[in-house]
Amino acid sequence: AQKITQTQPGMFVQEKEAVTLDCTYDTSDPSYGLFWYKQPSSGEMIFLIYQGSYDQQNATEGRYSLNFQKARKSANLVISASQLGDSAMYFCAMREAGYSSASKIIFGSGTRLSIRP
Amino acid sequence: NAGVTQTPKFRVLKTGQSMTLLCAQDMNHEYMYWYRQDPGMGLRLIHYSVGEGTTAKGEVPDGYNVSRLKKQNFLLGLESAAPSQTSVYFCASSKTGLAGVEQYFGPGTRLTVT
């Protein structure tokens, strides 16, 4: 069964520093996708970045990059030059491949990131 | 472009009452989902739909029913609300069910059952 683990309930980081949010996953499907979402205090879920299991390079989107280590089954989110607006909950999620009726995303429990000025 | 909308945004119910949450998307997406989010936890899938007229159970379906009579709408029903159903409910949609396809989320509905 697929599983997502985020072991950091909360983190404090100084503004302008880089931060790494950890995510490990478990799946028996060789084809899957990994996502990171941001949830600010206003409550909406904002898509940040995606990594496919067959992608050769780590995904990057602006200040966000995904450190994908397939053998370790980890997909850590790296935020460079953190800003006060990065303070939020961050969720790692995984979806296994295919059109099967079981195709769905599962979420980790989240990491609350707080940026200090 | 509205994306995914949810109605209502807030609701307070008494135990045993019923209600329906409405989700609407204007992106012509095939897949739609209902999640609940409890404090300190990630989102858990309640029910989902892979197309108009279809529904399927997710991780935590008990106490909920759903319907997808129109492609753009996905309704979540609580027939007899219980305090354990106090949560924030998110609707989402995606173009397909493929692994790399992003889910777009609505703003959420905060439901309190007293």
Short mmCIF file of C-alpha atoms in Angstrom, two decimals, chain B residues 24-98:
data_model
loop_
_atom_site.label_atom_id
_atom_site.label_comp_id
_atom_site.label_asym_id
_atom_site.label_seq_id
_atom_site.Cartn_x
_atom_site.Cartn_y
_atom_site.Cartn_z
CA ALA B 24 -18.35 22.92 -9.05
CA GLN B 25 -15.51 23.10 -11.58
CA ASP B 26 -15.40 24.93 -14.88
CA MET B 27 -12.28 23.25 -16.33
CA ASN B 28 -14.07 20.30 -17.96
CA HIS B 29 -12.17 17.90 -15.72
CA GLU B 30 -13.12 14.23 -15.67
CA TYR B 31 -11.98 13.40 -12.15
CA MET B 32 -13.36 14.97 -8.98
CA TYR B 33 -12.59 14.27 -5.33
CA TRP B 34 -13.79 15.00 -1.83
CA TYR B 35 -11.26 15.15 1.01
CA ARG B 36 -11.49 15.95 4.67
CA GLN B 37 -8.74 17.58 6.69
CA ASP B 38 -8.61 17.19 10.45
CA PRO B 39 -6.25 19.15 12.74
CA GLY B 40 -2.68 17.88 12.56
CA MET B 41 -3.44 15.56 9.68
CA GLY B 42 -3.12 15.62 5.97
CA LEU B 43 -6.03 15.30 3.60
CA ARG B 44 -7.89 12.01 3.51
CA LEU B 45 -9.93 10.95 0.53
CA ILE B 46 -13.64 10.41 1.19
CA HIS B 47 -15.06 9.64 -2.26
CA TYR B 48 -14.07 10.35 -5.81
CA SER B 49 -15.46 10.21 -9.31
CA VAL B 50 -13.75 9.29 -12.57
CA GLY B 51 -16.48 10.75 -14.75
CA GLU B 52 -20.08 11.86 -14.95
CA GLY B 53 -22.40 9.32 -13.39
CA THR B 54 -19.62 7.43 -11.55
CA THR B 55 -18.53 7.45 -7.92
CA ALA B 56 -16.11 5.37 -5.86
CA LYS B 57 -15.12 5.06 -2.22
CA GLY B 58 -11.92 6.53 -0.91
CA GLU B 59 -10.11 6.03 2.36
CA VAL B 60 -12.82 7.28 4.78
CA PRO B 61 -16.24 6.92 3.07
CA ASP B 62 -18.44 5.96 6.03
CA GLY B 63 -21.19 8.44 6.86
CA TYR B 64 -21.00 10.19 3.49
CA ASN B 65 -22.66 9.81 0.13
CA VAL B 66 -21.83 11.46 -3.18
CA SER B 67 -23.36 12.04 -6.56
CA ARG B 68 -22.01 13.21 -9.92
CA LEU B 69 -25.07 13.80 -12.08
CA LYS B 70 -23.34 16.50 -14.11
CA LYS B 71 -19.70 16.52 -15.15
CA GLN B 72 -19.04 19.89 -13.56
CA ASN B 73 -20.64 19.16 -10.18
CA PHE B 74 -19.77 16.76 -7.38
CA LEU B 75 -22.04 16.69 -4.33
CA LEU B 76 -21.11 15.40 -0.89
CA GLY B 77 -23.97 14.48 1.44
CA LEU B 78 -24.10 13.87 5.15
CA GLU B 79 -27.36 12.08 5.99
CA SER B 80 -27.04 12.19 9.77
CA ALA B 81 -24.19 14.41 10.92
CA ALA B 82 -22.00 13.34 13.85
CA PRO B 83 -19.46 15.38 15.86
CA SER B 84 -16.71 13.18 14.37
CA GLN B 85 -17.51 14.75 11.01
CA THR B 86 -16.39 18.17 12.21
CA SER B 87 -13.65 18.96 9.74
CA VAL B 88 -12.58 21.07 6.79
CA TYR B 89 -13.79 19.59 3.52
CA PHE B 90 -11.91 20.13 0.29
CA CYS B 91 -13.10 19.37 -3.19
CA ALA B 92 -10.58 18.87 -5.99
CA SER B 93 -10.60 18.07 -9.69
CA SER B 94 -8.11 16.81 -12.23
CA LYS B 95 -8.15 16.43 -15.99
CA THR B 96 -7.34 12.72 -15.84
CA GLY B 97 -6.27 10.12 -13.29
CA LEU B 98 -2.71 9.82 -14.58
#
